[in-house]
Amino acid sequence: MRTLQVKLPGREYDIDIGSNILQEQLPDFVLKKETDLAIVVTNTTLQNLYPDHISNVLKDTGVRVKTCILPDGEQYKNLDTLSRIFDFLMNVSANRKTLLIAFGGGVIGDMAGFAAATFVRGIPYIQIPTTLLAHVDSSVGGKTAVNHPLGKNTIGSFKQPEYVCIELSFLNTLPSRELKAGYIELLKHGIIHDEKLFDYAQNHSLEPLDFDYLEEAIFRSCAIKVRVVEQDETEAGIRATLNFGHTLGHLIETHAGYGKYLHGEAVGTGICFAAFVSWRRNELPENEWERIKSYLSKIITPIKLPPLQKEQFRELILHDKKAHKQAVNFILLNKLGESFIQQETSVEMLWNEFNAFAENCPELVELG
Ligand code: NAD
Ligand code: GLY
């Protein structure tokens, strides 16, 4: 098992990473909290695969455990579903000492985290992420949110968890497509901040699962995110580099229709696009652009987009949370492992580059 410490003053927490660690680590953490009630927030898929798993792990602690089971899917990451968590908490007479346990992927983690941030003005919560994406990204760093019909993750808050337990054995049941999509976010951390992590990943294969490899790779990936979050918890500066690939990624998710491509798949193409732009603007050496493209195109499926006109492209780009003054802060690379924020990047330039990208890389994106 590896442990990472998040050192945010007054909000420090540990991230444990390993296989078959939950049974050992979770009861100890919960006993230290001295709470008499823990609420597990999960979904129907996890409950079917791992029936009452967290209650069973905690059965000898004497803590009362209740499970709130939500429907599965990004389409339920909204205020209505959030209300179901609040109803549940009210019905079991939860109070400020009640511990919330998010048991699931990023959707569950983001919703449970936001419920914890707001219920009775804040209760403690912990993350037990079960997808690779949640292992390397969403369970760490304290961004919590639900979607509004007009924009993804637009209603939320920053609320750090008190503990994160990354139990690798949950990946045994994760579909291969989800696994690959999560791996993109792991690679992203290497591409933007640590070339050695990218090298390390290139020398190993993701499947079949090798927990020794994954423990090390996830540890390194989380360490990158933790270092960034410690410097800039609320995204006033460097944390924005973690959005690398997300400008085009969000556009793809919206324009293709939510659910057609997984978040990591869309971001994978977005990463290739941002690397392409970095190369064309003479920031990134050509061989590094080629290296990123050839590796990622082995993992991601080509994206097929419906026809897209310039005005629609502009609207989609400017709808993003990161847009400002009719322009966007776009993340570029100056080398593999080093990124920077290009303030006020014009939509015109991105549109021209997007067309050049589609023409040059039909193996990555096809325009209808
Ligand atoms: P998800 O939570 O929808 O999980 C993907 C699918 O896998 C779901 O059907 C889920 O039920 C299923 N699943 C989960 N664990 C499983 C397991 N062990 N075995 C089998 N099936 C399992 O999606 P995700 O990719 O984990 O997360 C995406 C969400 O995370 C998005 O809403 C995104 O906005 C959010 N996100 C948040 C942050 C953050 O910093 N808070 C960062 C990145 C992404
Ligand atoms: N997923 C990007 C961030 O946490 O900032």
CSV table of C-alpha atoms and ligand atoms in Angstrom, one decimal:
chain,number,residue,atom,x,y,z
A,1,MET,CA,0.0,0.0,0.0
A,2,ARG,CA,1.2,3.5,-0.7
A,3,THR,CA,0.0,6.6,1.1
A,4,LEU,CA,-0.1,10.2,0.0
A,5,GLN,CA,-0.7,13.1,2.3
A,6,VAL,CA,-2.7,16.1,1.1
A,7,LYS,CA,-1.3,19.1,3.1
A,8,LEU,CA,-3.9,21.8,2.9
A,9,PRO,CA,-3.8,23.8,6.1
A,10,GLY,CA,-6.6,22.7,8.4
A,11,ARG,CA,-7.9,20.2,5.8
A,12,GLU,CA,-5.1,17.6,5.7
A,13,TYR,CA,-6.0,14.1,4.6
A,14,ASP,CA,-4.5,10.8,3.5
A,15,ILE,CA,-5.0,8.9,0.3
A,16,ASP,CA,-4.3,5.2,0.6
A,17,ILE,CA,-3.7,3.2,-2.6
A,18,GLY,CA,-3.5,-0.5,-2.8
A,19,SER,CA,-5.3,-3.8,-3.4
A,20,ASN,CA,-7.3,-5.5,-0.6
A,21,ILE,CA,-6.7,-2.6,1.7
A,22,LEU,CA,-10.3,-1.4,2.4
A,23,GLN,CA,-11.1,-4.0,5.0
A,24,GLU,CA,-8.1,-3.0,7.0
A,25,GLN,CA,-8.1,0.8,6.5
A,26,LEU,CA,-11.7,1.8,6.5
A,27,PRO,CA,-12.8,0.6,10.0
A,28,ASP,CA,-9.8,2.2,11.6
A,29,PHE,CA,-10.6,5.6,10.0
A,30,VAL,CA,-14.3,5.4,10.9
A,31,LEU,CA,-13.5,4.5,14.5
A,32,LYS,CA,-11.2,7.5,14.8
A,33,LYS,CA,-14.1,9.8,13.7
A,34,GLU,CA,-16.1,8.8,16.8
A,35,THR,CA,-19.4,9.1,14.9
A,36,ASP,CA,-22.3,6.9,15.6
A,37,LEU,CA,-23.9,7.1,12.1
A,38,ALA,CA,-22.3,6.7,8.6
A,39,ILE,CA,-24.3,7.1,5.4
A,40,VAL,CA,-23.0,5.3,2.3
A,41,VAL,CA,-24.0,7.0,-1.0
A,42,THR,CA,-23.8,4.6,-3.9
A,43,ASN,CA,-25.7,3.6,-7.0
A,44,THR,CA,-27.7,0.6,-8.2
A,45,THR,CA,-24.8,-0.9,-10.2
A,46,LEU,CA,-22.4,-0.9,-7.3
A,47,GLN,CA,-25.1,-2.2,-5.0
A,48,ASN,CA,-25.7,-5.1,-7.4
A,49,LEU,CA,-22.0,-5.9,-7.8
A,50,TYR,CA,-21.0,-5.4,-4.2
A,51,PRO,CA,-24.2,-5.8,-2.1
A,52,ASP,CA,-24.0,-3.8,1.2
A,53,HIS,CA,-20.2,-4.0,0.9
A,54,ILE,CA,-19.3,-1.0,3.0
A,55,SER,CA,-21.8,-1.9,5.7
A,56,ASN,CA,-20.2,-5.3,5.9
A,57,VAL,CA,-16.7,-3.9,6.1
A,58,LEU,CA,-17.8,-1.7,9.0
A,59,LYS,CA,-19.9,-4.3,10.8
A,60,ASP,CA,-17.6,-4.8,13.7
A,61,THR,CA,-17.1,-1.1,14.4
A,62,GLY,CA,-20.4,-0.6,16.2
A,63,VAL,CA,-21.2,2.3,13.9
A,64,ARG,CA,-24.7,2.4,12.5
A,65,VAL,CA,-24.4,2.3,8.6
A,66,LYS,CA,-27.3,3.2,6.3
A,67,THR,CA,-27.1,3.0,2.5
A,68,CYS,CA,-28.6,5.6,0.1
A,69,ILE,CA,-28.8,4.0,-3.3
A,70,LEU,CA,-29.2,6.3,-6.3
A,71,PRO,CA,-29.9,5.6,-10.0
A,72,ASP,CA,-26.7,5.1,-12.1
A,73,GLY,CA,-25.6,7.6,-14.8
A,74,GLU,CA,-24.4,11.1,-15.6
A,75,GLN,CA,-28.0,12.0,-16.5
A,76,TYR,CA,-28.9,11.7,-12.7
A,77,LYS,CA,-26.1,14.0,-11.6
A,78,ASN,CA,-28.5,16.8,-10.9
A,79,LEU,CA,-30.4,18.7,-8.2
A,80,ASP,CA,-33.3,16.2,-8.1
A,81,THR,CA,-31.0,13.3,-7.3
A,82,LEU,CA,-29.1,15.5,-4.8
A,83,SER,CA,-32.4,16.2,-3.1
A,84,ARG,CA,-32.8,12.4,-2.7
A,85,ILE,CA,-29.6,12.4,-0.6
A,86,PHE,CA,-30.9,15.3,1.5
A,87,ASP,CA,-34.2,13.4,2.0
A,88,PHE,CA,-32.4,10.3,3.1
A,89,LEU,CA,-30.2,12.3,5.5
A,90,MET,CA,-33.3,14.0,7.0
A,91,ASN,CA,-35.2,10.7,7.3
A,92,VAL,CA,-32.3,9.0,9.3
A,93,SER,CA,-31.9,12.1,11.5
A,94,ALA,CA,-28.4,12.8,10.3
A,95,ASN,CA,-26.5,15.6,12.1
A,96,ARG,CA,-23.2,17.4,11.8
A,97,LYS,CA,-21.3,14.4,13.2
A,98,THR,CA,-22.7,12.0,10.6
A,99,LEU,CA,-20.1,10.7,8.2
A,100,LEU,CA,-20.9,10.5,4.5
A,101,ILE,CA,-19.1,7.8,2.5
A,102,ALA,CA,-19.1,8.1,-1.3
A,103,PHE,CA,-18.8,4.6,-2.8
A,104,GLY,CA,-18.7,4.7,-6.6
A,105,GLY,CA,-17.3,6.5,-9.6
A,106,GLY,CA,-17.0,10.3,-10.2
A,107,VAL,CA,-20.7,10.8,-10.5
A,108,ILE,CA,-21.4,9.5,-7.0
A,109,GLY,CA,-18.2,11.2,-5.6
A,110,ASP,CA,-19.2,14.6,-6.9
A,111,MET,CA,-22.8,14.4,-5.7
A,112,ALA,CA,-22.0,12.9,-2.3
A,113,GLY,CA,-19.3,15.6,-1.9
A,114,PHE,CA,-21.7,18.4,-2.7
A,115,ALA,CA,-24.3,17.0,-0.3
A,116,ALA,CA,-21.6,16.9,2.4
A,117,ALA,CA,-20.6,20.4,1.6
A,118,THR,CA,-24.1,21.8,2.0
A,119,PHE,CA,-26.1,19.5,4.4
A,120,VAL,CA,-26.4,21.4,7.7
A,121,ARG,CA,-23.7,23.7,6.3
A,122,GLY,CA,-21.2,20.9,6.1
A,123,ILE,CA,-20.6,17.4,7.3
A,124,PRO,CA,-17.5,15.2,7.0
A,125,TYR,CA,-17.2,12.9,4.0
A,126,ILE,CA,-14.8,10.3,2.6
A,127,GLN,CA,-14.2,8.9,-0.9
A,128,ILE,CA,-14.1,5.2,-1.8
A,129,PRO,CA,-13.7,5.6,-5.6
A,130,THR,CA,-14.4,2.5,-7.7
A,131,THR,CA,-13.5,3.6,-11.3
A,132,LEU,CA,-10.0,4.4,-12.6
A,133,LEU,CA,-11.1,7.9,-13.4
A,134,ALA,CA,-12.3,8.4,-9.8
A,135,HIS,CA,-9.0,6.9,-8.5
A,136,VAL,CA,-6.8,9.3,-10.4
A,137,ASP,CA,-8.9,12.4,-10.6
A,138,SER,CA,-12.4,13.0,-9.2
A,139,SER,CA,-11.8,11.6,-5.6
A,140,VAL,CA,-8.9,13.9,-5.1
A,141,GLY,CA,-8.9,17.7,-4.7
A,142,GLY,CA,-12.3,18.5,-3.4
A,143,LYS,CA,-14.2,19.7,-6.5
A,144,THR,CA,-17.9,18.7,-6.0
A,145,ALA,CA,-20.8,19.5,-8.2
A,146,VAL,CA,-24.0,18.5,-10.0
A,147,ASN,CA,-24.9,19.5,-13.5
A,148,HIS,CA,-27.4,22.1,-14.6
A,149,PRO,CA,-29.4,21.3,-17.8
A,150,LEU,CA,-27.4,24.2,-19.4
A,151,GLY,CA,-24.0,23.3,-18.2
A,152,LYS,CA,-21.9,20.5,-16.7
A,153,ASN,CA,-20.7,20.8,-13.1
A,154,THR,CA,-22.1,24.3,-12.8
A,155,ILE,CA,-23.6,24.0,-9.3
A,156,GLY,CA,-21.0,22.9,-6.8
A,157,SER,CA,-18.4,23.8,-4.2
A,158,PHE,CA,-14.9,23.0,-3.0
A,159,LYS,CA,-15.1,20.6,-0.2
A,160,GLN,CA,-12.1,18.3,0.6
A,161,PRO,CA,-12.8,14.8,1.8
A,162,GLU,CA,-11.3,13.6,5.1
A,163,TYR,CA,-9.9,10.4,3.7
A,164,VAL,CA,-9.6,8.7,0.3
A,165,CYS,CA,-9.2,4.9,0.1
A,166,ILE,CA,-8.2,3.8,-3.5
A,167,GLU,CA,-9.0,0.1,-3.4
A,168,LEU,CA,-7.7,-1.3,-6.7
A,169,SER,CA,-9.6,-4.6,-6.6
A,170,PHE,CA,-12.8,-2.8,-7.6
A,171,LEU,CA,-11.2,-2.3,-11.0
A,172,ASN,CA,-11.7,-6.1,-11.6
A,173,THR,CA,-15.4,-5.5,-12.5
A,174,LEU,CA,-14.9,-2.2,-14.4
A,175,PRO,CA,-15.7,-2.5,-18.1
A,176,SER,CA,-12.7,-2.1,-20.3
A,177,ARG,CA,-14.1,1.0,-22.0
A,178,GLU,CA,-14.4,2.7,-18.7
A,179,LEU,CA,-10.9,1.6,-17.7
A,180,LYS,CA,-9.4,3.1,-20.8
A,181,ALA,CA,-11.3,6.4,-20.4
A,182,GLY,CA,-10.0,6.7,-16.8
A,183,TYR,CA,-6.4,5.9,-18.0
A,184,ILE,CA,-6.5,9.0,-20.2
A,185,GLU,CA,-6.8,11.2,-17.1
A,186,LEU,CA,-3.8,9.4,-15.6
A,187,LEU,CA,-1.8,10.0,-18.7
A,188,LYS,CA,-2.9,13.6,-18.8
A,189,HIS,CA,-1.2,14.2,-15.4
A,190,GLY,CA,2.1,12.9,-16.9
A,191,ILE,CA,1.7,14.9,-20.2
A,192,ILE,CA,1.2,18.2,-18.3
A,193,HIS,CA,3.5,17.8,-15.4
A,194,ASP,CA,5.7,14.7,-15.4
A,195,GLU,CA,7.3,13.2,-18.5
A,196,LYS,CA,8.6,10.3,-16.4
A,197,LEU,CA,5.0,9.2,-15.6
A,198,PHE,CA,4.2,9.2,-19.3
A,199,ASP,CA,7.4,7.1,-20.0
A,200,TYR,CA,6.5,4.7,-17.2
A,201,ALA,CA,3.0,4.2,-18.6
A,202,GLN,CA,4.3,3.7,-22.2
A,203,ASN,CA,6.4,0.8,-20.9
A,204,HIS,CA,3.4,-1.0,-19.4
A,205,SER,CA,0.1,-2.2,-20.7
A,206,LEU,CA,-3.1,-1.3,-18.9
A,207,GLU,CA,-4.8,-4.7,-19.6
A,208,PRO,CA,-4.7,-7.4,-18.2
A,209,LEU,CA,-4.7,-5.5,-14.9
A,210,ASP,CA,-1.5,-5.5,-13.0
A,211,PHE,CA,-2.1,-4.1,-9.5
A,212,ASP,CA,1.6,-3.6,-8.8
A,213,TYR,CA,1.9,-1.4,-11.9
A,214,LEU,CA,-1.4,0.4,-11.2
A,215,GLU,CA,-0.5,1.1,-7.6
A,216,GLU,CA,2.6,2.9,-8.7
A,217,ALA,CA,1.1,4.7,-11.6
A,218,ILE,CA,-2.0,5.8,-9.7
A,219,PHE,CA,0.3,7.0,-6.8
A,220,ARG,CA,2.4,9.1,-9.2
A,221,SER,CA,-0.7,10.4,-10.9
A,222,CYS,CA,-2.4,11.4,-7.7
A,223,ALA,CA,0.9,12.9,-6.4
A,224,ILE,CA,0.9,15.3,-9.4
A,225,LYS,CA,-2.7,16.4,-8.8
A,226,VAL,CA,-2.1,16.7,-5.0
A,227,ARG,CA,0.9,19.0,-5.6
A,228,VAL,CA,-1.1,21.2,-7.9
A,229,VAL,CA,-4.2,21.3,-5.5
A,230,GLU,CA,-1.9,22.2,-2.6
A,231,GLN,CA,-0.7,25.2,-4.5
A,232,ASP,CA,-4.0,26.4,-5.9
A,233,GLU,CA,-7.0,24.7,-4.2
A,234,THR,CA,-9.7,27.0,-5.9
A,235,GLU,CA,-8.2,27.2,-9.4
A,236,ALA,CA,-7.0,30.8,-9.4
A,237,GLY,CA,-4.0,29.7,-11.4
A,238,ILE,CA,-2.0,26.5,-11.9
A,239,ARG,CA,-4.9,24.2,-11.1
A,240,ALA,CA,-6.3,25.2,-14.5
A,241,THR,CA,-3.6,23.2,-16.2
A,242,LEU,CA,-5.5,20.1,-15.0
A,243,ASN,CA,-8.1,21.1,-17.5
A,244,PHE,CA,-5.7,20.3,-20.3
A,245,GLY,CA,-7.7,18.7,-23.2
A,246,HIS,CA,-11.0,19.7,-21.7
A,247,THR,CA,-11.9,22.6,-24.0
A,248,LEU,CA,-12.3,20.4,-27.0
A,249,GLY,CA,-13.3,17.5,-24.7
A,250,HIS,CA,-16.4,19.3,-23.3
A,251,LEU,CA,-17.3,20.5,-26.8
A,252,ILE,CA,-17.2,16.9,-28.1
A,253,GLU,CA,-19.3,15.6,-25.2
A,254,THR,CA,-21.9,18.3,-25.8
A,255,HIS,CA,-22.0,18.3,-29.5
A,256,ALA,CA,-22.0,14.5,-29.9
A,257,GLY,CA,-24.8,14.3,-27.3
A,258,TYR,CA,-24.1,13.4,-23.6
A,259,GLY,CA,-23.4,9.7,-23.2
A,260,LYS,CA,-22.2,9.0,-26.7
A,261,TYR,CA,-18.6,9.3,-25.7
A,262,LEU,CA,-17.2,8.8,-22.2
A,263,HIS,CA,-15.6,11.9,-20.6
A,264,GLY,CA,-12.1,10.3,-20.8
A,265,GLU,CA,-12.6,9.4,-24.5
A,266,ALA,CA,-13.6,13.0,-25.4
A,267,VAL,CA,-10.7,14.4,-23.2
A,268,GLY,CA,-8.3,12.0,-25.0
A,269,THR,CA,-9.1,13.6,-28.3
A,270,GLY,CA,-9.0,17.0,-26.6
A,271,ILE,CA,-5.5,16.2,-25.3
A,272,CYS,CA,-4.3,15.3,-28.8
A,273,PHE,CA,-5.8,18.6,-30.2
A,274,ALA,CA,-4.1,20.7,-27.5
A,275,ALA,CA,-0.8,18.9,-28.2
A,276,PHE,CA,-1.3,19.5,-32.0
A,277,VAL,CA,-1.9,23.2,-31.4
A,278,SER,CA,1.1,23.4,-29.1
A,279,TRP,CA,3.3,21.9,-31.9
A,280,ARG,CA,1.8,24.2,-34.6
A,281,ARG,CA,2.5,27.2,-32.5
A,282,ASN,CA,6.2,26.1,-32.1
A,283,GLU,CA,5.9,25.4,-28.4
A,284,LEU,CA,6.1,21.6,-28.5
A,285,PRO,CA,8.7,19.7,-30.5
A,286,GLU,CA,7.3,17.7,-33.4
A,287,ASN,CA,8.6,14.4,-32.1
A,288,GLU,CA,6.8,14.9,-28.8
A,289,TRP,CA,3.5,15.7,-30.5
A,290,GLU,CA,3.9,12.5,-32.6
A,291,ARG,CA,4.7,10.6,-29.4
A,292,ILE,CA,1.6,11.8,-27.6
A,293,LYS,CA,-0.6,11.2,-30.7
A,294,SER,CA,0.6,7.7,-31.5
A,295,TYR,CA,0.3,6.5,-27.9
A,296,LEU,CA,-3.2,8.0,-27.2
A,297,SER,CA,-4.6,6.8,-30.6
A,298,LYS,CA,-3.9,3.3,-29.5
A,299,ILE,CA,-6.1,3.8,-26.4
A,300,ILE,CA,-9.0,6.0,-27.6
A,301,THR,CA,-11.6,5.3,-30.2
A,302,PRO,CA,-11.9,7.8,-33.1
A,303,ILE,CA,-14.5,10.4,-32.4
A,304,LYS,CA,-17.2,10.9,-35.0
A,305,LEU,CA,-18.8,14.3,-34.8
A,306,PRO,CA,-22.0,15.6,-36.4
A,307,PRO,CA,-21.5,18.5,-38.8
A,308,LEU,CA,-20.2,21.6,-37.0
A,309,GLN,CA,-20.3,25.2,-38.2
A,310,LYS,CA,-18.1,28.0,-37.0
A,311,GLU,CA,-20.8,29.8,-35.1
A,312,GLN,CA,-21.8,26.6,-33.3
A,313,PHE,CA,-18.1,25.9,-32.5
A,314,ARG,CA,-17.8,29.4,-31.0
A,315,GLU,CA,-21.0,29.1,-28.9
A,316,LEU,CA,-19.9,25.7,-27.6
A,317,ILE,CA,-16.4,26.9,-26.7
A,318,LEU,CA,-17.6,30.1,-25.1
A,319,HIS,CA,-20.3,28.2,-23.0
A,320,ASP,CA,-17.5,26.6,-21.1
A,321,LYS,CA,-17.0,27.7,-17.5
A,322,LYS,CA,-13.4,28.7,-18.4
A,323,ALA,CA,-14.5,31.2,-21.1
A,324,HIS,CA,-14.0,34.9,-20.4
A,325,LYS,CA,-14.3,38.0,-22.6
A,326,GLN,CA,-15.3,36.0,-25.8
A,327,ALA,CA,-12.0,34.0,-25.5
A,328,VAL,CA,-10.8,31.0,-23.5
A,329,ASN,CA,-7.8,30.2,-21.3
A,330,PHE,CA,-6.4,27.3,-23.3
A,331,ILE,CA,-3.7,24.9,-21.9
A,332,LEU,CA,-0.7,24.3,-24.1
A,333,LEU,CA,2.5,22.3,-23.7
A,334,ASN,CA,6.0,23.7,-24.1
A,335,LYS,CA,7.4,20.2,-23.8
A,336,LEU,CA,6.1,16.8,-22.8
A,337,GLY,CA,5.7,17.1,-19.0
A,338,GLU,CA,5.4,20.9,-19.0
A,339,SER,CA,2.3,22.9,-19.6
A,340,PHE,CA,1.2,26.6,-19.4
A,341,ILE,CA,-2.0,28.6,-19.6
A,342,GLN,CA,-2.5,30.6,-22.7
A,343,GLN,CA,-4.8,33.5,-21.5
A,344,GLU,CA,-7.5,34.8,-23.8
A,345,THR,CA,-6.9,32.4,-26.7
A,346,SER,CA,-9.1,33.5,-29.6
A,347,VAL,CA,-11.9,31.2,-30.8
A,348,GLU,CA,-11.0,32.1,-34.4
A,349,MET,CA,-7.6,30.5,-33.9
A,350,LEU,CA,-9.0,27.4,-32.3
A,351,TRP,CA,-11.5,27.0,-35.1
A,352,ASN,CA,-8.8,27.2,-37.7
A,353,GLU,CA,-6.6,24.7,-35.8
A,354,PHE,CA,-9.6,22.4,-35.2
A,355,ASN,CA,-10.1,22.1,-39.0
A,356,ALA,CA,-6.5,21.5,-39.6
A,357,PHE,CA,-6.5,18.9,-36.8
A,358,ALA,CA,-9.5,17.1,-38.3
A,359,GLU,CA,-7.8,17.1,-41.7
A,360,ASN,CA,-4.4,15.9,-40.4
A,361,CYS,CA,-5.7,13.3,-37.9
A,362,PRO,CA,-8.7,11.4,-39.4
A,363,GLU,CA,-7.7,8.5,-37.1
A,364,LEU,CA,-8.7,10.8,-34.1
A,365,VAL,CA,-11.6,12.8,-35.3
A,366,GLU,CA,-14.1,12.6,-38.2
A,367,LEU,CA,-16.3,15.4,-39.0
A,368,GLY,CA,-19.8,14.6,-40.4
B,1,NAD,P1,-19.3,7.1,-13.4
B,1,NAD,O1,-19.3,7.5,-12.0
B,1,NAD,O2,-20.6,7.4,-14.1
B,1,NAD,O3,-18.9,5.6,-13.5
B,1,NAD,C1,-18.9,5.0,-14.7
B,1,NAD,C2,-19.8,3.7,-14.8
B,1,NAD,O4,-19.1,2.7,-14.1
B,1,NAD,C3,-21.1,3.9,-14.1
B,1,NAD,O5,-22.0,3.1,-14.7
B,1,NAD,C4,-20.8,3.2,-12.7
B,1,NAD,O6,-21.9,2.7,-12.1
B,1,NAD,C5,-19.9,2.1,-13.1
B,1,NAD,N1,-19.0,1.6,-12.1
B,1,NAD,C6,-18.4,2.3,-11.1
B,1,NAD,N2,-17.5,1.5,-10.5
B,1,NAD,C7,-17.6,0.3,-11.0
B,1,NAD,C8,-16.9,-0.9,-10.8
B,1,NAD,N3,-16.0,-1.1,-9.8
B,1,NAD,N4,-17.3,-2.0,-11.5
B,1,NAD,C9,-18.2,-1.9,-12.5
B,1,NAD,N5,-18.9,-0.8,-12.8
B,1,NAD,C10,-18.5,0.3,-12.0
B,1,NAD,O7,-18.1,7.9,-14.2
B,1,NAD,P2,-16.6,8.2,-13.8
B,1,NAD,O8,-15.9,8.1,-15.1
B,1,NAD,O9,-16.1,7.5,-12.6
B,1,NAD,O10,-16.7,9.7,-13.4
B,1,NAD,C11,-17.2,10.7,-14.3
B,1,NAD,C12,-17.7,11.9,-13.5
B,1,NAD,O11,-16.7,12.4,-12.7
B,1,NAD,C13,-18.2,13.0,-14.4
B,1,NAD,O12,-19.5,13.5,-13.8
B,1,NAD,C14,-17.2,14.1,-14.2
B,1,NAD,O13,-17.7,15.4,-14.3
B,1,NAD,C15,-16.7,13.8,-12.8
B,1,NAD,N6,-15.3,14.3,-12.6
B,1,NAD,C16,-15.1,15.0,-11.5
B,1,NAD,C17,-13.8,15.5,-11.2
B,1,NAD,C18,-13.5,16.2,-9.9
B,1,NAD,O14,-12.4,16.8,-9.7
B,1,NAD,N7,-14.5,16.3,-9.0
B,1,NAD,C19,-12.7,15.2,-12.0
B,1,NAD,C20,-13.0,14.4,-13.2
B,1,NAD,C21,-14.3,14.0,-13.4
B,2,GLY,N1,-10.4,17.6,-12.6
B,2,GLY,C1,-9.7,18.9,-12.6
B,2,GLY,C2,-9.5,19.4,-11.2
B,2,GLY,O1,-9.8,18.7,-10.2
B,2,GLY,O2,-9.2,20.5,-11.1
